[in-house]
Tab-separated table of C-alpha atoms in Angstrom:
chain	number	residue	atom	x	y	z
A	23	GLY	CA	-18.223	-12.051	4.721
A	24	GLN	CA	-19.152	-14.587	2.104
A	25	GLU	CA	-19.438	-12.039	-0.633
A	26	LYS	CA	-15.718	-11.386	-0.214
A	27	THR	CA	-14.713	-15.012	-0.095
A	28	LEU	CA	-13.428	-17.163	-3.001
A	29	GLY	CA	-13.406	-20.936	-3.206
A	30	ALA	CA	-9.924	-22.420	-3.454
A	31	ALA	CA	-8.039	-25.681	-3.284
A	32	THR	CA	-4.478	-26.663	-3.969
A	33	THR	CA	-2.447	-29.755	-4.724
A	34	ILE	CA	0.898	-27.999	-4.392
A	35	GLY	CA	3.115	-29.731	-1.738
A	36	GLY	CA	5.773	-28.430	0.563
A	37	GLU	CA	7.488	-29.146	3.848
A	38	VAL	CA	8.993	-26.927	6.543
A	39	MET	CA	12.510	-28.307	7.288
A	40	GLN	CA	14.093	-28.337	10.722
A	41	ALA	CA	16.178	-25.238	10.061
A	42	GLY	CA	13.042	-23.361	9.063
A	43	ASP	CA	13.486	-23.328	5.288
A	44	VAL	CA	10.778	-24.712	3.011
A	45	ARG	CA	11.271	-27.654	0.670
A	46	PHE	CA	9.049	-27.827	-2.457
A	47	THR	CA	7.862	-31.446	-2.836
A	48	PHE	CA	5.034	-31.507	-5.386
A	49	ASN	CA	4.212	-29.179	-8.272
A	50	GLY	CA	0.430	-29.329	-8.326
A	51	VAL	CA	-2.275	-26.818	-9.156
A	52	PHE	CA	-3.935	-23.895	-7.353
A	53	TYR	CA	-7.706	-23.978	-8.140
A	54	LEU	CA	-9.863	-20.823	-7.791
A	55	GLY	CA	-13.526	-20.024	-8.301
A	56	GLU	CA	-16.587	-18.197	-7.052
A	57	LEU	CA	-18.772	-19.778	-4.439
A	58	PRO	CA	-20.999	-21.693	-4.788
A	59	GLU	CA	-20.192	-21.748	-8.526
A	60	GLY	CA	-19.079	-19.600	-11.475
A	61	THR	CA	-16.139	-17.318	-12.240
A	62	SER	CA	-15.709	-13.546	-12.217
A	63	GLU	CA	-13.302	-10.761	-13.101
A	64	ARG	CA	-11.850	-10.786	-9.572
A	65	VAL	CA	-11.189	-14.541	-9.789
A	66	GLN	CA	-9.478	-14.095	-13.175
A	67	ALA	CA	-7.431	-11.167	-11.857
A	68	PHE	CA	-6.254	-13.054	-8.740
A	69	ALA	CA	-5.502	-16.143	-10.880
A	70	THR	CA	-3.385	-14.059	-13.244
A	71	THR	CA	-1.463	-12.558	-10.299
A	72	GLN	CA	-0.692	-15.984	-8.885
A	73	ALA	CA	0.248	-17.383	-12.314
A	74	ASN	CA	2.725	-14.549	-12.834
A	75	THR	CA	4.660	-15.805	-9.851
A	76	GLY	CA	5.088	-19.192	-11.472
A	77	ILE	CA	2.230	-21.068	-9.706
A	78	ASN	CA	0.068	-23.384	-11.819
A	79	VAL	CA	-3.377	-21.856	-11.581
A	80	GLU	CA	-6.667	-23.111	-12.836
A	81	VAL	CA	-10.025	-21.252	-12.648
A	82	SER	CA	-12.891	-23.586	-12.026
A	83	PRO	CA	-16.601	-22.738	-12.403
A	84	GLN	CA	-17.361	-25.727	-10.103
A	85	ILE	CA	-15.066	-24.883	-7.198
A	86	GLN	CA	-17.204	-26.752	-4.697
A	87	SER	CA	-16.582	-29.870	-6.652
A	88	VAL	CA	-12.878	-29.259	-6.465
A	89	GLU	CA	-12.953	-28.432	-2.746
A	90	TRP	CA	-14.931	-31.565	-1.901
A	91	SER	CA	-12.788	-33.748	-4.246
A	92	LYS	CA	-9.672	-32.450	-2.431
A	93	TYR	CA	-11.310	-33.065	0.994
A	94	VAL	CA	-12.303	-36.682	0.044
A	95	VAL	CA	-8.726	-37.463	-1.106
A	96	PHE	CA	-7.175	-35.727	2.008
A	97	MET	CA	-9.567	-37.546	4.358
A	98	SER	CA	-8.627	-40.894	2.737
A	99	VAL	CA	-4.846	-40.382	2.997
A	100	MET	CA	-4.279	-38.206	6.111
A	101	PRO	CA	-5.242	-40.712	8.846
A	102	VAL	CA	-3.326	-43.477	7.102
A	103	ALA	CA	-0.259	-41.340	6.883
A	104	VAL	CA	-0.299	-40.557	10.569
A	105	LEU	CA	-0.860	-44.243	11.581
A	106	THR	CA	1.789	-45.644	9.214
A	107	ARG	CA	4.197	-42.637	9.165
A	108	PHE	CA	4.895	-43.418	5.530
A	109	GLU	CA	5.618	-41.100	2.729
A	110	ILE	CA	2.770	-40.743	0.166
A	111	TYR	CA	4.307	-42.820	-2.606
A	112	LYS	CA	4.990	-45.640	-0.160
A	113	MET	CA	1.439	-45.785	1.109
A	114	PHE	CA	0.073	-45.762	-2.376
A	115	LYS	CA	2.248	-48.602	-3.519
A	116	ASP	CA	1.103	-51.047	-0.893
A	117	ASN	CA	-2.099	-52.998	-1.765
A	118	ASP	CA	-3.422	-53.310	1.801
A	119	ILE	CA	-2.749	-49.655	2.634
A	120	ALA	CA	-4.299	-48.584	-0.625
A	121	HIS	CA	-7.406	-50.605	0.133
A	122	VAL	CA	-7.957	-48.755	3.416
A	123	ILE	CA	-7.410	-45.424	1.572
A	124	ALA	CA	-10.085	-46.462	-0.943
A	125	MET	CA	-12.453	-47.432	1.910
A	126	LEU	CA	-12.057	-44.058	3.618
A	127	ALA	CA	-12.587	-42.232	0.300
A	128	ARG	CA	-15.811	-44.094	-0.373
A	129	GLU	CA	-17.212	-43.306	3.077
A	130	THR	CA	-16.331	-39.650	2.860
A	131	ALA	CA	-17.726	-39.347	-0.665
A	132	GLN	CA	-21.156	-40.033	0.705
A	133	LEU	CA	-21.286	-36.521	2.173
A	134	PRO	CA	-20.966	-34.532	-1.047
A	135	ALA	CA	-23.236	-37.066	-2.694
A	136	LYS	CA	-25.957	-36.139	-0.173
A	137	LEU	CA	-25.320	-32.491	-0.830
A	138	ARG	CA	-25.595	-33.141	-4.627
A	139	ILE	CA	-22.061	-31.906	-5.279
A	140	PRO	CA	-20.404	-34.141	-7.888
A	141	LEU	CA	-16.779	-35.315	-7.392
A	142	ASP	CA	-14.295	-35.475	-10.255
A	143	ASP	CA	-10.687	-36.230	-10.958
A	144	TYR	CA	-8.422	-33.188	-10.817
A	145	GLY	CA	-4.933	-34.344	-11.572
A	146	ALA	CA	-3.482	-35.698	-8.334
A	147	VAL	CA	-6.905	-35.292	-6.713
A	148	PHE	CA	-8.533	-38.344	-8.278
A	149	ALA	CA	-11.561	-38.445	-5.974
A	150	LYS	CA	-14.012	-39.827	-8.492
A	151	SER	CA	-11.775	-42.737	-9.355
A	152	LEU	CA	-11.140	-43.417	-5.628
A	153	SER	CA	-14.763	-43.388	-4.643
A	154	SER	CA	-16.619	-45.047	-7.526
A	155	GLY	CA	-16.560	-48.319	-9.443
A	156	PRO	CA	-15.098	-51.593	-8.116
A	157	ILE	CA	-12.793	-51.012	-5.151
A	158	GLU	CA	-10.121	-53.197	-6.866
A	159	GLU	CA	-9.901	-50.633	-9.638
A	160	SER	CA	-9.491	-47.832	-7.112
A	161	VAL	CA	-6.715	-49.727	-5.401
A	162	ALA	CA	-5.005	-50.275	-8.729
A	163	ARG	CA	-5.244	-46.604	-9.514
A	164	ILE	CA	-3.706	-45.722	-6.173
A	165	ASN	CA	-0.849	-48.278	-6.760
A	166	GLN	CA	-0.219	-46.741	-10.179
A	167	PHE	CA	-0.023	-43.257	-8.810
A	168	GLY	CA	2.464	-44.389	-6.186
A	169	GLU	CA	4.649	-46.083	-8.846
A	170	MET	CA	4.512	-42.931	-10.904
A	171	MET	CA	5.600	-40.794	-7.972
A	172	GLU	CA	8.550	-43.128	-7.338
A	173	ALA	CA	9.567	-43.174	-10.967
A	174	GLN	CA	9.575	-39.381	-11.062
A	175	GLY	CA	11.616	-39.151	-7.843
A	176	ALA	CA	8.684	-37.691	-5.890
A	177	THR	CA	9.460	-39.749	-2.833
A	178	ALA	CA	9.846	-37.033	-0.206
A	179	GLY	CA	6.239	-35.931	-0.170
A	180	ARG	CA	4.462	-36.399	3.159
A	181	ILE	CA	1.037	-35.326	4.359
A	182	SER	CA	1.142	-32.096	6.425
A	183	THR	CA	-0.545	-33.758	9.402
A	184	LEU	CA	2.264	-36.359	9.569
A	185	GLN	CA	4.733	-33.459	9.622
A	186	ASP	CA	2.840	-32.003	12.557
A	187	LEU	CA	3.032	-35.356	14.383
A	188	GLU	CA	6.791	-35.643	13.847
A	189	ARG	CA	7.229	-32.159	15.340
A	190	GLY	CA	5.159	-32.990	18.356
A	191	ARG	CA	2.263	-30.610	17.435
A	192	ARG	CA	-1.361	-31.210	18.037
A	193	LEU	CA	-3.101	-32.771	15.002
A	194	GLU	CA	-5.887	-31.037	13.144
A	195	VAL	CA	-8.464	-33.736	13.937
A	196	GLU	CA	-11.678	-31.754	14.665
A	197	GLY	CA	-11.510	-29.693	11.492
A	198	THR	CA	-10.904	-32.692	9.318
A	199	LEU	CA	-12.220	-36.097	10.594
A	200	GLY	CA	-14.381	-34.405	13.180
A	201	TYR	CA	-16.056	-32.248	10.536
A	202	ALA	CA	-16.892	-35.365	8.472
A	203	LEU	CA	-18.522	-37.051	11.514
A	204	ARG	CA	-20.573	-33.971	12.374
A	205	LYS	CA	-21.640	-33.628	8.800
A	206	GLY	CA	-22.501	-37.299	8.719
A	207	THR	CA	-24.763	-36.939	11.701
A	208	GLU	CA	-26.394	-33.945	10.114
A	209	LEU	CA	-26.976	-35.884	6.811
A	210	ASP	CA	-27.740	-39.247	8.433
A	211	VAL	CA	-24.663	-40.881	6.944
A	212	ARG	CA	-22.684	-43.552	8.811
A	213	LEU	CA	-18.883	-43.308	8.565
A	214	PRO	CA	-17.456	-46.221	10.653
A	215	THR	CA	-13.936	-46.274	9.267
A	216	VAL	CA	-13.770	-42.457	9.480
A	217	GLU	CA	-14.980	-42.660	13.118
A	218	THR	CA	-12.312	-45.265	13.969
A	219	SER	CA	-9.647	-43.032	12.409
A	220	TYR	CA	-11.010	-39.990	14.325
A	221	ARG	CA	-10.811	-41.784	17.651
A	222	LEU	CA	-7.271	-43.092	16.975
A	223	LEU	CA	-5.951	-39.723	15.958
A	224	THR	CA	-7.716	-37.904	18.765
A	225	GLY	CA	-5.983	-40.267	21.193
A	226	ILE	CA	-2.619	-39.682	19.620
A	227	SER	CA	-3.069	-35.916	19.572
A	228	ARG	CA	-4.000	-35.870	23.217
A	229	TYR	CA	-0.419	-36.787	24.157
A	230	LEU	CA	1.186	-34.167	21.923
A	231	GLN	CA	1.958	-30.638	23.083
C-alpha cells in the first residue's frame, strides 16, 4: 500500500549488452523521499544502505518535484531518441532536435503546473530550465549539456526505450506518452506534440515482437 511506498527517481544510466553484461554509462544520482513530501528515518536508513554500495544518493523532502522533473525530461527526450536513433549527446548538440526536445518539455510541464507541483533543476534533470523562459535559452542549455557530455567522453549513453527498439522489444508507450495524454484529458491540457509522438511510437511498437 501507499504507506509502504517511497518516492524515488534516478539519473543513473546503464545499458544491457548483447552478451548479457551491463555497461555503466552515466554516474547520476538516486533520489529518495516520502510521498507526497518530507523525509523519515526509513528514508534515511535506505539512503545510507544504498550510499554504502557506492551509489550517489540524495534525500529530497520534495520527491514529487524530483519525480515530475525526471518525467518531464524523459518525456522530452525519449520519443526523439526513438525517432532519430541517436545517442543522447548527439541529440542534445543538434539545434533543431534540441528545439523539439524543448517543445515536448514545455508541453509536458503543463501537467505538474496544473497539479501545483513545482519543477526544478536536479543535475542532469534540468526540467525547470527546459520548460521555462525563452525557448532559445532552453535550446542553448541542451546544446551545452550535449557538448559537456562529449567533452567528458559520455558518448555511449542512450535512452532505455531506444535500447528496447534496437532489441525488437515492444516500447513502453502507454505508461509514458499515454499517461501524459490521459492526464492531459483529465486536467484539460492540450499536448499536440506529445500526441504526435505517442501515435508515431505506438505505430512503431505495433510491428515489434
